């Protein structure tokens, strides 16, 4: 059974801090790893990573995938209160046409002013 | 602005009643997922379809849950009879492999918040 484990489960920081969120996984026939941000409503897509060592960046957010050690990290620099959200890691995997997205339980990030 | 549309947004029902949730995927997407989100379990995959064919519904309690995709613009999730433990937010997501790639990113609807009393 595919498994995605995120840590920490929750994190409280002050504005301006840098945070690192972790995601480890076990999946059959890995295809990609995705990061989502969930505020009050639906998860919104942040990154998709498919190859090791490729760092994806979007402003203050960046992410790296290590396919050998089966983990990814999401970094947020110079955090702002608007970064407060649940960050979800998902892995796409499976055999044949049966590939699916399996999510971790998320990391709740709270950024205080 | 393409989006996944779910109805209803909120539903309060009594135990034992039938609940039907609907999802309109983004036009052209060939994959539809149904997830249930609770504080304890996070996002759990209930079922998913590719090109309208059901691929995996092992995450669903089969005796009370059913998922169908009668056409490319509509996916449904039914619970009959509903129980208080079904209270959760139910998300539909759709996606399609990126051009030239096999990878799929899923776009989520706003969810249906179900409360069974």
CSV table of C-alpha atoms in Angstrom, one decimal:
chain,number,residue,atom,x,y,z
A,1,UNK,CA,0.0,0.0,0.0
A,2,UNK,CA,1.3,3.4,-0.9
A,3,UNK,CA,2.3,5.6,2.0
A,4,UNK,CA,3.2,9.3,2.4
A,5,UNK,CA,4.4,10.6,5.8
A,6,UNK,CA,4.8,14.3,6.5
A,7,UNK,CA,6.6,16.0,9.4
A,8,UNK,CA,6.2,17.9,11.5
A,9,UNK,CA,2.5,17.7,11.9
A,10,UNK,CA,2.4,21.3,13.0
A,11,UNK,CA,4.8,24.2,13.2
A,12,UNK,CA,4.5,27.7,14.7
A,13,UNK,CA,7.0,30.4,13.6
A,14,UNK,CA,7.3,34.1,13.5
A,15,UNK,CA,7.2,36.2,10.4
A,16,UNK,CA,10.6,36.3,8.7
A,17,UNK,CA,11.6,32.8,9.8
A,18,UNK,CA,12.6,30.1,7.3
A,19,UNK,CA,10.8,26.7,7.6
A,20,UNK,CA,11.5,23.3,6.2
A,21,UNK,CA,8.7,20.8,5.7
A,22,UNK,CA,9.4,17.1,5.2
A,23,UNK,CA,7.7,14.4,3.1
A,24,UNK,CA,8.8,10.8,2.9
A,25,UNK,CA,7.1,8.2,0.8
A,26,UNK,CA,6.8,4.6,-0.2
A,27,UNK,CA,5.0,4.0,-3.5
A,28,UNK,CA,4.8,1.5,-6.3
A,29,UNK,CA,6.1,2.8,-9.6
A,30,UNK,CA,6.7,6.4,-8.6
A,31,UNK,CA,5.7,9.0,-11.2
A,32,UNK,CA,5.8,12.3,-9.4
A,33,UNK,CA,5.6,14.1,-6.1
A,34,UNK,CA,3.3,17.1,-5.7
A,35,UNK,CA,3.0,19.8,-3.0
A,36,UNK,CA,-0.3,21.5,-2.3
A,37,UNK,CA,-1.3,24.4,0.0
A,38,UNK,CA,-4.6,24.3,1.7
A,39,UNK,CA,-6.0,27.3,3.5
A,40,UNK,CA,-9.7,27.3,4.4
A,41,UNK,CA,-11.0,25.5,1.4
A,42,UNK,CA,-9.6,23.3,-1.4
A,43,UNK,CA,-5.9,22.4,-1.8
A,44,UNK,CA,-4.2,24.4,-4.4
A,45,UNK,CA,-1.3,23.1,-6.5
A,46,UNK,CA,2.2,24.4,-5.7
A,47,UNK,CA,4.9,22.1,-7.3
A,48,UNK,CA,5.3,18.9,-9.2
A,49,UNK,CA,8.7,17.2,-9.0
A,50,UNK,CA,9.6,14.2,-11.1
A,51,UNK,CA,13.4,14.0,-11.0
A,52,UNK,CA,15.9,13.9,-8.1
A,53,UNK,CA,18.0,17.0,-7.4
A,54,UNK,CA,15.9,19.3,-9.4
A,55,UNK,CA,14.9,22.3,-7.3
A,56,UNK,CA,11.6,23.9,-8.1
A,57,UNK,CA,11.2,27.6,-7.0
A,58,UNK,CA,8.4,29.9,-6.9
A,59,UNK,CA,9.2,33.1,-5.1
A,60,UNK,CA,10.0,32.3,-1.5
A,61,UNK,CA,9.0,28.6,-1.9
A,62,UNK,CA,11.3,25.9,-3.1
A,63,UNK,CA,11.3,22.2,-3.1
A,64,UNK,CA,13.7,19.3,-3.8
A,65,UNK,CA,13.1,15.7,-4.4
A,66,UNK,CA,15.5,12.8,-3.5
A,67,UNK,CA,14.3,9.7,-5.3
A,68,UNK,CA,17.1,7.6,-3.8
A,69,UNK,CA,16.2,8.3,-0.2
A,70,UNK,CA,12.4,8.7,-1.1
A,71,UNK,CA,11.8,12.1,0.4
A,72,UNK,CA,11.1,15.7,-0.5
A,73,UNK,CA,11.4,19.0,1.4
A,74,UNK,CA,9.5,22.2,1.0
A,75,UNK,CA,11.3,25.3,2.0
A,76,UNK,CA,9.7,28.6,2.7
A,77,UNK,CA,12.0,31.6,3.3
A,78,UNK,CA,11.0,35.0,4.9
A,79,UNK,CA,7.7,33.6,6.0
A,80,UNK,CA,4.6,35.8,6.0
A,81,UNK,CA,1.3,35.5,7.9
A,82,UNK,CA,-0.3,34.6,4.5
A,83,UNK,CA,1.8,31.5,4.4
A,84,UNK,CA,-0.2,30.1,7.3
A,85,UNK,CA,-1.9,27.0,5.9
A,86,UNK,CA,-1.8,23.2,5.8
A,87,UNK,CA,0.9,22.0,3.3
A,88,UNK,CA,0.1,18.7,1.7
A,89,UNK,CA,2.5,16.3,0.0
A,90,UNK,CA,1.1,13.8,-2.5
A,91,UNK,CA,2.7,11.1,-4.5
A,92,UNK,CA,1.6,9.8,-7.9
A,93,UNK,CA,2.2,6.2,-8.4
A,94,UNK,CA,0.8,2.8,-9.5
A,95,UNK,CA,0.9,0.3,-12.2
A,96,UNK,CA,-0.3,0.5,-15.8
A,97,UNK,CA,-3.2,2.9,-16.0
A,98,UNK,CA,-4.0,2.6,-12.3
A,99,UNK,CA,-1.8,5.5,-11.2
A,100,UNK,CA,-3.3,7.6,-8.4
A,101,UNK,CA,-2.5,10.3,-6.0
A,102,UNK,CA,-1.9,9.4,-2.3
A,103,UNK,CA,-1.7,12.3,0.2
A,104,UNK,CA,0.1,12.7,3.5
A,105,UNK,CA,-1.8,14.1,6.5
A,106,UNK,CA,-0.2,17.5,6.0
A,107,UNK,CA,1.8,20.0,8.0
A,108,UNK,CA,-0.1,22.8,9.7
A,109,UNK,CA,2.1,25.9,9.5
A,110,UNK,CA,1.1,28.9,11.6
A,111,UNK,CA,3.1,32.2,11.0
A,112,UNK,CA,2.6,34.7,13.7
A,113,UNK,CA,3.2,38.4,13.2
B,1,UNK,CA,-11.4,30.3,-15.7
B,2,UNK,CA,-11.5,26.5,-15.6
B,3,UNK,CA,-12.5,24.9,-12.3
B,4,UNK,CA,-13.9,21.8,-10.7
B,5,UNK,CA,-17.4,22.4,-9.5
B,6,UNK,CA,-18.9,20.5,-6.6
B,7,UNK,CA,-22.5,20.6,-5.4
B,8,UNK,CA,-23.8,21.1,-2.8
B,9,UNK,CA,-21.2,23.0,-0.8
B,10,UNK,CA,-22.8,22.1,2.5
B,11,UNK,CA,-25.2,19.3,3.4
B,12,UNK,CA,-26.8,18.5,6.8
B,13,UNK,CA,-28.8,15.3,6.9
B,14,UNK,CA,-30.2,12.9,9.3
B,15,UNK,CA,-28.7,9.5,9.9
B,16,UNK,CA,-30.1,6.9,7.5
B,17,UNK,CA,-30.9,9.4,4.7
B,18,UNK,CA,-29.3,9.2,1.2
B,19,UNK,CA,-26.8,11.8,0.3
B,20,UNK,CA,-25.7,12.5,-3.3
B,21,UNK,CA,-22.7,14.7,-4.1
B,22,UNK,CA,-21.9,15.9,-7.6
B,23,UNK,CA,-18.8,17.0,-9.4
B,24,UNK,CA,-18.3,18.6,-12.7
B,25,UNK,CA,-14.6,18.1,-13.7
B,26,UNK,CA,-12.6,20.5,-15.8
B,27,UNK,CA,-13.5,20.1,-19.4
B,28,UNK,CA,-11.0,17.8,-21.1
B,29,UNK,CA,-9.6,16.2,-17.9
B,30,UNK,CA,-9.7,12.4,-18.1
B,31,UNK,CA,-9.2,11.5,-14.4
B,32,UNK,CA,-11.5,12.2,-11.6
B,33,UNK,CA,-10.7,11.5,-7.9
B,34,UNK,CA,-13.0,11.5,-4.9
B,35,UNK,CA,-11.3,12.2,-1.5
B,36,UNK,CA,-12.7,12.5,2.0
B,37,UNK,CA,-10.9,14.8,4.5
B,38,UNK,CA,-11.2,14.6,8.2
B,39,UNK,CA,-8.9,16.0,11.0
B,40,UNK,CA,-7.9,12.5,12.0
B,41,UNK,CA,-7.3,10.8,8.7
B,42,UNK,CA,-6.4,13.7,6.4
B,43,UNK,CA,-7.2,13.2,2.7
B,44,UNK,CA,-8.3,9.7,2.0
B,45,UNK,CA,-8.8,8.5,-1.6
B,46,UNK,CA,-12.2,6.9,-1.9
B,47,UNK,CA,-12.4,6.2,-5.6
B,48,UNK,CA,-11.2,7.4,-9.0
B,49,UNK,CA,-12.0,7.2,-12.6
B,50,UNK,CA,-10.0,7.4,-15.8
B,51,UNK,CA,-11.8,8.0,-19.1
B,52,UNK,CA,-15.0,7.4,-17.1
B,53,UNK,CA,-14.0,3.9,-16.1
B,54,UNK,CA,-13.8,3.2,-12.4
B,55,UNK,CA,-10.2,2.1,-11.6
B,56,UNK,CA,-10.1,1.8,-7.8
B,57,UNK,CA,-12.7,2.1,-5.2
B,58,UNK,CA,-11.0,0.1,-2.5
B,59,UNK,CA,-11.0,3.2,-0.2
B,60,UNK,CA,-14.8,3.2,0.0
B,61,UNK,CA,-17.1,1.3,2.3
B,62,UNK,CA,-18.8,-0.7,-0.4
B,63,UNK,CA,-22.0,-1.4,1.5
B,64,UNK,CA,-23.0,2.2,1.7
B,65,UNK,CA,-20.9,4.2,-0.8
B,66,UNK,CA,-21.1,4.2,-4.5
B,67,UNK,CA,-19.4,6.3,-7.2
B,68,UNK,CA,-20.4,6.7,-10.8
B,69,UNK,CA,-19.5,8.8,-13.8
B,70,UNK,CA,-22.5,8.7,-16.1
B,71,UNK,CA,-20.8,11.1,-18.6
B,72,UNK,CA,-17.6,13.0,-19.0
B,73,UNK,CA,-19.1,16.1,-17.3
B,74,UNK,CA,-20.5,14.5,-14.2
B,75,UNK,CA,-19.2,12.4,-11.4
B,76,UNK,CA,-21.4,11.4,-8.4
B,77,UNK,CA,-20.7,10.0,-5.0
B,78,UNK,CA,-23.7,8.5,-3.1
B,79,UNK,CA,-24.0,7.4,0.5
B,80,UNK,CA,-27.0,5.3,1.5
B,81,UNK,CA,-27.7,5.1,4.3
B,82,UNK,CA,-25.6,7.9,5.8
B,83,UNK,CA,-24.1,7.6,9.3
B,84,UNK,CA,-22.7,10.2,11.7
B,85,UNK,CA,-19.1,8.9,11.0
B,86,UNK,CA,-19.5,9.9,7.4
B,87,UNK,CA,-19.4,13.6,8.5
B,88,UNK,CA,-16.4,15.1,6.6
B,89,UNK,CA,-15.5,17.3,3.7
B,90,UNK,CA,-15.7,15.4,0.4
B,91,UNK,CA,-13.4,16.7,-2.4
B,92,UNK,CA,-13.6,16.0,-6.0
B,93,UNK,CA,-10.4,16.5,-8.1
B,94,UNK,CA,-9.8,16.2,-11.8
B,95,UNK,CA,-6.6,16.0,-13.8
B,96,UNK,CA,-5.1,14.9,-17.0
B,97,UNK,CA,-1.5,13.9,-18.0
B,98,UNK,CA,0.6,16.8,-19.1
B,99,UNK,CA,1.3,16.9,-22.8
B,100,UNK,CA,4.2,14.6,-23.6
B,101,UNK,CA,4.4,13.4,-20.0
B,102,UNK,CA,2.7,10.8,-17.9
B,103,UNK,CA,2.4,13.0,-14.8
B,104,UNK,CA,-1.0,14.2,-13.6
B,105,UNK,CA,-1.6,17.2,-11.3
B,106,UNK,CA,-5.0,17.2,-9.7
B,107,UNK,CA,-7.2,20.3,-9.4
B,108,UNK,CA,-9.6,20.3,-6.5
B,109,UNK,CA,-13.2,21.5,-6.2
B,110,UNK,CA,-14.3,23.5,-3.2
B,111,UNK,CA,-15.6,20.4,-1.5
B,112,UNK,CA,-18.9,19.4,0.1
B,113,UNK,CA,-19.0,19.7,3.8
B,114,UNK,CA,-21.3,16.9,5.0
B,115,UNK,CA,-22.8,16.7,8.5
B,116,UNK,CA,-24.8,13.6,9.4
B,117,UNK,CA,-26.7,14.1,12.7
